[in-house]
XYZ file of C-alpha atoms in Angstrom:
496
model
C 16.327 25.988 -28.340
C 19.589 27.332 -26.917
C 20.999 26.289 -23.558
C 22.692 28.898 -21.433
C 25.355 27.802 -18.973
C 25.501 29.841 -15.795
C 27.671 29.316 -12.700
C 26.177 29.806 -9.255
C 27.812 30.337 -5.894
C 26.603 28.409 -2.830
C 24.689 31.468 -1.730
C 22.645 31.389 -4.937
C 20.363 28.792 -3.307
C 18.919 31.719 -1.385
C 17.560 33.232 -4.569
C 14.163 32.491 -6.009
C 13.922 30.242 -9.049
C 14.591 32.943 -11.616
C 16.968 31.154 -13.977
C 16.308 31.491 -17.689
C 14.321 28.708 -19.425
C 16.388 25.757 -20.511
C 19.058 25.925 -17.817
C 19.793 22.375 -16.633
C 18.966 20.856 -19.991
C 15.782 19.503 -21.560
C 15.685 16.447 -19.277
C 15.450 18.646 -16.209
C 12.815 20.828 -17.840
C 10.750 17.782 -18.825
C 10.918 16.327 -15.305
C 10.161 19.727 -13.791
C 7.074 20.155 -15.949
C 5.873 16.630 -15.117
C 6.476 17.208 -11.405
C 4.493 20.453 -11.607
C 1.468 19.006 -13.419
C 1.287 15.805 -11.375
C 1.771 17.666 -8.114
C -1.023 20.128 -8.858
C -3.547 17.731 -10.418
C -2.912 14.463 -8.543
C -1.976 16.136 -5.270
C -5.555 16.156 -3.898
C -5.857 12.380 -4.384
C -2.516 11.822 -2.679
C -3.526 14.115 0.166
C -6.729 12.178 0.849
C -4.863 8.865 0.668
C -2.163 10.145 3.034
C -4.579 11.521 5.629
C -6.753 8.393 5.612
C -3.628 6.223 5.533
C -2.262 7.959 8.625
C -5.346 6.985 10.621
C -5.555 3.507 9.085
C -1.908 2.816 9.951
C -2.786 3.087 13.636
C -6.113 1.252 13.266
C -4.908 -2.161 14.562
C -3.819 -0.602 17.846
C -6.944 1.553 18.070
C -9.062 -1.531 17.413
C -7.552 -3.444 20.320
C -8.508 -0.580 22.635
C -12.026 0.015 21.280
C -12.951 -3.695 21.208
C -11.032 -4.760 24.314
C -14.155 -6.244 25.942
C -14.809 -8.519 22.963
C -11.186 -9.458 22.303
C -10.002 -10.129 25.851
C -10.970 -13.145 27.963
C -11.710 -12.820 31.661
C -8.796 -15.164 32.381
C -5.991 -16.720 30.325
C -7.118 -20.144 31.555
C -8.497 -22.438 28.836
C -11.107 -24.242 30.951
C -13.973 -24.593 28.435
C -13.520 -27.175 25.639
C -13.429 -25.786 22.112
C -16.443 -27.909 21.103
C -18.525 -26.324 23.849
C -17.450 -22.830 22.789
C -18.564 -23.546 19.199
C -21.906 -24.874 20.393
C -22.409 -21.755 22.512
C -21.637 -19.491 19.555
C -24.090 -21.414 17.376
C -26.924 -20.493 19.743
C -26.451 -16.860 18.666
C -26.924 -17.720 14.964
C -28.529 -21.157 14.697
C -29.477 -20.687 11.038
C -25.999 -19.684 9.796
C -23.201 -22.130 8.883
C -19.878 -21.883 10.697
C -17.173 -20.875 8.228
C -14.064 -20.506 10.392
C -12.916 -20.788 13.979
C -10.006 -19.005 15.650
C -9.487 -20.601 19.075
C -8.555 -18.227 21.865
C -4.963 -18.181 23.095
C -2.820 -16.065 25.421
C -5.830 -14.454 27.054
C -7.814 -13.730 23.882
C -11.360 -14.834 23.157
C -12.322 -17.468 20.618
C -13.769 -16.206 17.341
C -16.459 -18.302 15.705
C -17.278 -16.949 12.254
C -20.477 -17.567 10.275
C -21.250 -17.141 6.579
C -24.067 -14.635 6.210
C -25.521 -13.922 2.773
C -27.085 -10.690 4.029
C -23.647 -9.089 4.479
C -22.105 -6.964 1.686
C -19.658 -9.599 0.397
C -18.105 -12.995 1.075
C -15.210 -11.164 2.723
C -17.624 -10.168 5.510
C -18.477 -12.716 8.195
C -20.634 -12.704 11.283
C -18.350 -13.260 14.290
C -19.201 -14.321 17.830
C -16.602 -13.935 20.577
C -16.629 -16.672 23.222
C -14.564 -16.541 26.421
C -12.600 -19.824 26.709
C -12.253 -19.341 30.470
C -15.965 -19.328 31.322
C -17.796 -20.030 28.029
C -19.643 -16.692 27.991
C -20.337 -14.799 24.773
C -18.367 -11.541 24.886
C -19.557 -10.001 21.644
C -21.340 -10.437 18.325
C -20.401 -8.279 15.337
C -19.073 -8.396 11.749
C -15.508 -9.179 10.696
C -13.939 -8.271 7.359
C -11.102 -9.818 5.385
C -8.072 -11.926 6.226
C -6.826 -9.139 8.486
C -9.707 -9.898 10.898
C -10.877 -6.277 10.799
C -13.775 -5.352 13.059
C -16.291 -2.591 12.134
C -14.134 0.444 13.024
C -11.069 -0.743 11.129
C -13.296 -1.916 8.276
C -14.783 1.568 7.995
C -11.333 3.204 8.047
C -10.159 0.739 5.401
C -13.121 1.715 3.214
C -12.221 5.401 3.502
C -8.625 4.732 2.549
C -9.432 2.354 -0.312
C -12.596 3.739 -1.894
C -13.901 6.734 0.104
C -16.943 4.450 0.537
C -17.877 5.075 -3.093
C -17.788 1.425 -4.133
C -15.687 0.059 -6.974
C -15.615 3.452 -8.688
C -13.946 4.853 -5.594
C -11.035 2.456 -5.997
C -9.859 4.570 -8.930
C -8.906 7.402 -6.563
C -6.591 5.258 -4.439
C -5.091 3.506 -7.463
C -4.408 6.831 -9.169
C -2.679 8.084 -6.022
C -0.611 4.899 -5.657
C 0.270 4.947 -9.375
C 1.745 8.446 -9.261
C 3.315 8.455 -5.798
C 6.563 6.784 -6.873
C 7.079 8.773 -10.140
C 6.301 12.038 -8.349
C 8.717 11.280 -5.501
C 11.502 10.157 -7.858
C 11.037 13.242 -10.028
C 11.319 15.432 -6.944
C 14.507 13.651 -5.882
C 15.991 14.104 -9.371
C 15.263 17.833 -9.327
C 16.596 18.312 -5.808
C 19.701 16.245 -6.507
C 20.461 18.354 -9.585
C 20.031 21.591 -7.648
C 22.194 20.502 -4.710
C 24.859 19.092 -7.038
C 25.168 22.410 -8.854
C 25.328 24.264 -5.569
C 27.948 21.865 -4.207
C 30.047 22.184 -7.367
C 30.079 25.959 -6.979
C 30.860 25.811 -3.256
C 33.834 23.446 -3.419
C 36.304 22.334 -6.057
C 37.564 19.091 -4.549
C 35.657 15.851 -5.004
C 35.510 15.050 -1.282
C 34.185 18.464 -0.305
C 31.652 18.368 -3.125
C 30.430 14.917 -2.046
C 30.052 16.016 1.571
C 28.171 19.132 0.521
C 25.854 17.100 -1.726
C 24.946 14.602 1.002
C 24.388 17.258 3.641
C 22.239 19.397 1.344
C 20.136 16.477 0.111
C 19.223 15.410 3.646
C 19.384 18.720 5.510
C 17.702 21.992 4.722
C 20.248 24.639 3.709
C 20.675 27.135 6.573
C 20.211 30.851 5.975
C 17.586 30.531 3.249
C 14.540 32.767 3.311
C 11.209 33.018 1.526
C 10.393 30.648 -1.279
C 13.900 29.156 -1.389
C 13.562 28.102 2.256
C 10.152 26.547 1.660
C 11.441 24.670 -1.390
C 14.407 23.350 0.579
C 12.189 22.057 3.391
C 9.753 20.542 0.897
C 12.553 18.675 -0.896
C 14.496 17.544 2.170
C 11.421 16.073 3.875
C 10.479 14.340 0.634
C 13.991 12.867 0.409
C 13.817 11.497 3.946
C 10.425 9.895 3.265
C 11.333 8.646 -0.238
C 11.878 4.970 0.590
C 8.611 4.808 2.515
C 6.734 6.418 -0.375
C 8.171 3.924 -2.856
C 7.220 0.986 -0.622
C 3.678 2.298 -0.115
C 3.261 2.847 -3.852
C 4.483 -0.627 -4.815
C 2.583 -2.517 -2.121
C -0.589 -0.489 -2.603
C -0.682 -1.314 -6.304
C -0.553 -5.074 -5.678
C -4.258 -5.193 -4.738
C -5.502 -2.313 -6.876
C -8.202 -2.953 -9.450
C -6.169 -2.595 -12.654
C -2.443 -2.683 -11.867
C -3.187 -5.383 -9.296
C -4.796 -7.492 -12.001
C -1.656 -7.081 -14.122
C 0.374 -8.369 -11.155
C -2.010 -11.308 -10.671
C -1.844 -12.168 -14.376
C 1.957 -12.105 -14.313
C 2.095 -14.297 -11.229
C -0.319 -16.752 -12.811
C 1.631 -16.898 -16.064
C 4.943 -17.444 -14.245
C 3.577 -19.957 -11.737
C 4.147 -17.593 -8.815
C 0.672 -17.954 -7.309
C 0.126 -18.716 -3.635
C -0.400 -22.454 -3.057
C -3.324 -23.529 -0.880
C -4.270 -26.682 0.933
C -6.710 -29.160 -0.520
C -9.911 -29.761 1.411
C -10.097 -33.342 0.146
C -7.922 -36.279 1.032
C -5.981 -37.728 -1.951
C -8.108 -40.860 -2.152
C -11.310 -38.793 -2.338
C -10.012 -36.141 -4.724
C -11.074 -36.633 -8.367
C -7.688 -35.472 -9.603
C -5.674 -37.088 -6.861
C -3.872 -33.805 -6.320
C -3.194 -32.640 -2.784
C -2.900 -28.955 -3.512
C -3.916 -26.245 -5.879
C -2.807 -22.727 -6.689
C -4.795 -19.634 -5.989
C -4.308 -16.628 -8.188
C -5.689 -14.092 -5.759
C -3.732 -12.196 -3.148
C -4.517 -11.299 0.428
C -5.381 -7.702 0.893
C -7.888 -5.582 2.686
C -10.719 -7.838 1.683
C -9.717 -11.345 0.629
C -9.705 -14.353 2.907
C -8.548 -17.931 2.760
C -10.833 -20.757 1.822
C -13.781 -20.821 -0.507
C -16.884 -21.162 1.610
C -19.353 -23.580 0.089
C -22.238 -25.657 1.390
C -21.611 -26.839 4.941
C -20.516 -30.466 5.217
C -21.421 -32.786 8.057
C -19.052 -32.194 10.959
C -19.349 -31.911 14.715
C -17.855 -29.398 17.144
C -15.694 -32.196 18.542
C -13.988 -32.452 15.143
C -12.621 -28.937 15.616
C -10.781 -30.016 18.755
C -9.295 -32.990 16.896
C -8.119 -30.710 14.044
C -6.590 -28.278 16.540
C -4.703 -31.070 18.272
C -3.429 -32.350 14.929
C -2.204 -28.880 13.984
C -0.380 -28.516 17.286
C 1.247 -31.907 16.735
C 2.413 -30.748 13.296
C 4.162 -27.775 14.899
C 1.787 -24.921 14.089
C 1.930 -22.005 16.504
C -1.239 -20.490 17.892
C -3.295 -18.515 17.155
C -4.518 -20.600 14.249
C -7.589 -20.509 12.028
C -9.662 -23.667 11.509
C -11.687 -24.036 8.307
C -14.216 -26.885 8.543
C -15.021 -29.137 5.583
C -17.575 -27.838 3.080
C -19.488 -29.617 0.338
C -17.686 -32.823 -0.694
C -14.600 -31.957 1.357
C -13.520 -34.196 4.202
C -10.476 -32.396 5.619
C -10.049 -29.548 8.066
C -7.649 -26.835 6.920
C -5.661 -25.199 9.688
C -3.457 -22.158 9.128
C -1.490 -19.964 11.473
C -2.953 -16.489 11.880
C -0.536 -13.890 10.554
C 1.481 -12.452 13.414
C 4.022 -9.660 13.687
C 7.735 -10.442 13.414
C 7.126 -13.833 11.740
C 7.938 -14.837 8.139
C 4.456 -16.084 7.303
C 1.776 -18.631 8.140
C 2.344 -22.378 7.902
C -0.701 -24.557 7.198
C -1.797 -28.180 7.444
C -4.852 -30.235 6.544
C -6.152 -32.681 9.123
C -8.461 -35.678 8.873
C -10.768 -35.309 11.881
C -11.733 -38.992 11.673
C -8.193 -40.096 12.500
C -6.554 -36.913 13.780
C -3.789 -37.421 11.242
C -2.123 -34.658 9.247
C -2.748 -35.273 5.536
C -0.834 -32.372 4.031
C 1.592 -29.727 5.238
C 2.259 -26.410 3.543
C 5.124 -24.431 5.103
C 5.283 -20.757 4.191
C 8.901 -21.313 3.161
C 7.647 -23.504 0.297
C 5.680 -20.642 -1.264
C 7.198 -19.112 -4.416
C 9.377 -16.085 -3.719
C 6.915 -13.760 -5.470
C 4.091 -15.045 -3.263
C 6.154 -14.483 -0.127
C 7.125 -10.981 -1.255
C 3.472 -10.200 -1.913
C 2.497 -11.430 1.545
C 5.244 -9.409 3.237
C 4.441 -6.296 1.215
C 0.739 -6.382 2.037
C 1.372 -7.005 5.726
C 3.889 -4.166 5.737
C 1.389 -1.846 4.051
C -1.339 -2.784 6.537
C 0.916 -2.367 9.594
C 1.071 -6.055 10.591
C 4.579 -7.155 9.624
C 6.500 -5.467 12.454
C 3.745 -4.715 14.942
C 3.522 -1.298 16.583
C 6.860 -0.207 15.095
C 5.429 -0.898 11.626
C 2.310 1.150 12.392
C 4.273 4.112 13.752
C 6.596 4.084 10.730
C 3.618 4.046 8.342
C 1.998 6.910 10.243
C 5.242 8.893 10.067
C 5.537 8.395 6.301
C 1.879 9.376 5.817
C 2.327 12.499 7.949
C 5.465 13.429 6.024
C 3.585 13.002 2.745
C 0.824 15.325 3.966
C 3.389 18.010 4.860
C 5.243 17.586 1.549
C 2.001 17.972 -0.431
C 0.914 21.061 1.504
C 4.334 22.637 1.082
C 4.182 21.844 -2.625
C 0.919 23.736 -2.974
C 2.365 26.653 -1.014
C 5.306 26.738 -3.440
C 2.876 26.688 -6.357
C 0.863 29.526 -4.857
C 3.897 31.728 -4.163
C 5.068 31.232 -7.750
C 1.958 32.867 -9.181
C 2.281 36.248 -10.971
C 1.918 39.018 -8.398
C 0.707 41.697 -10.804
C -1.753 39.884 -13.011
C -2.871 37.347 -10.422
C -4.104 33.885 -11.356
C -2.404 30.520 -10.879
C 1.297 29.969 -11.368
C 2.353 29.097 -14.872
C 3.922 25.683 -15.482
C 7.637 25.429 -16.371
C 8.679 26.017 -19.974
C 7.428 23.448 -22.497
C 9.207 21.989 -25.529
C 11.718 19.828 -23.622
C 10.528 16.547 -25.156
C 10.873 17.871 -28.704
C 14.327 19.204 -27.860
C 15.348 15.794 -26.499
C 14.029 14.140 -29.658
C 16.102 16.517 -31.752
C 19.299 15.988 -29.758
C 19.066 12.286 -28.913
C 16.381 10.690 -31.095
C 17.296 7.048 -30.389
C 17.582 7.475 -26.627
C 14.365 9.494 -26.495
C 12.425 6.852 -28.428
C 13.745 4.141 -26.105
C 12.652 6.235 -23.133
C 9.195 6.724 -24.627
C 8.894 2.965 -25.193
C 9.873 2.253 -21.577
C 7.331 4.785 -20.298
C 4.673 3.240 -22.549
C 5.443 -0.214 -21.133
C 5.156 1.119 -17.587
C 1.899 2.800 -18.557
C 0.558 -0.527 -19.782
C 1.572 -2.278 -16.557
C 0.092 0.536 -14.431
C -2.960 1.542 -16.504
C -4.108 4.581 -14.518
C -0.597 5.981 -14.689
C -0.513 5.544 -18.458
C -4.000 6.957 -19.023
C -3.479 10.004 -16.812
C -0.036 10.655 -18.313
C -1.583 10.635 -21.788
C -4.253 13.035 -20.511
C -1.556 15.355 -19.155
C 0.229 15.369 -22.517
C -3.006 16.139 -24.372
C -3.820 18.920 -21.913
C -0.331 20.348 -22.233
C -0.508 20.309 -26.024
C -3.921 21.981 -25.947
C -2.672 24.729 -23.622
C 0.356 25.300 -25.829
C -1.811 25.571 -28.930
C -4.155 27.973 -27.176
C -1.229 30.118 -26.035
C 0.209 30.330 -29.558
C -3.176 31.340 -30.973
C -3.546 33.993 -28.291
C -0.179 35.488 -29.277
C -1.378 35.648 -32.883
């Protein structure tokens, strides 16, 4: 395979991509071919994830509008005791055990949640909204997950995560998240190489070349027409949205079915799991330990606290636990988890709020009102804190409305980039014979192996390790290579 070196003037960016095969070296050709295949074949999955993600990013704000009657109290005054509110909620579901309580604060209603075996999973709870100002029930519906999602946001979450196809549907979102970062980085590499060559031809000095490179990477080249203009806009928008795409890919994979399990296994092996409060006082605990580690991670569906058989407690105990949590310095709103089974302690944790590092938690003995254990978020392992921040960022909770608008902007940009990519693919098709556009020239990997065998083998080993850590990425990449080899063999046979 021979490599031809050709110099281009700045105006050559206006031409269509008609350079001879091999220009730019085998690395560029390999990345270009990967970018082509992944863009065409994985693009539909990314498009669905981006469109559903755009709507889901705004779901917390939409939810507050749709469910305003249930979420908002008639008055910010807290005139009805918490025990009375719990008793009122119990009249709506007398046969169901109370699993959690979120007392109303700052004009919001109190949420009393019930375990209900008829619901789809343990992440679903029956929730009754009680107005703390007058004690009236404002609503009765189903809540999902630690994010306190009500039915509309739950439905949107299901579309984004699984297309409502169950566990099999999770493969679509994991495949999209697995390829988003490699696809975006490959696009940046290709665009950087193109703009660097154009800048080198346009200016001889280092400073001028650097200025030209930065301006071309982040700004569409003026004066372009046709396919060159579309390619420039496709690449520039992708460059602007690159950081957001990388964040969405990394955070989305943390609760995926397969890559997420790899992350959980790593955290467990390294002792980076999220610590949780004990529900038993030290003197009543068989092991005498006051805490334990949980290997799971909060996502769309998980929630704190294993819900077992209801223990004997009274609504007045909830008020005692709330007072103890306030004394310990917790900031409302908080979530109260009553004792279950052999437990004798109330667990109280701050509800995740925007613009805060994370939730602190305490366990309270309702018999004495004393705080038995404290668990500040700052004591969590760094990996656990990063996981919490990443998930809240992905779900639009970390920075409030600004977070949601930024996520929506990244999702919208991704939709435009994907559509422009398909337009570029369509305009590259043969105009005489018709049919789809042919992929870039093959053989780059073999050429790299011939030129730099050691470096190529190291690169293959690194890619294999990444494929093991992100299984759907590795499996689909292997499928692409098999498909590519099959098409090459078929083409050689057709030529005789």
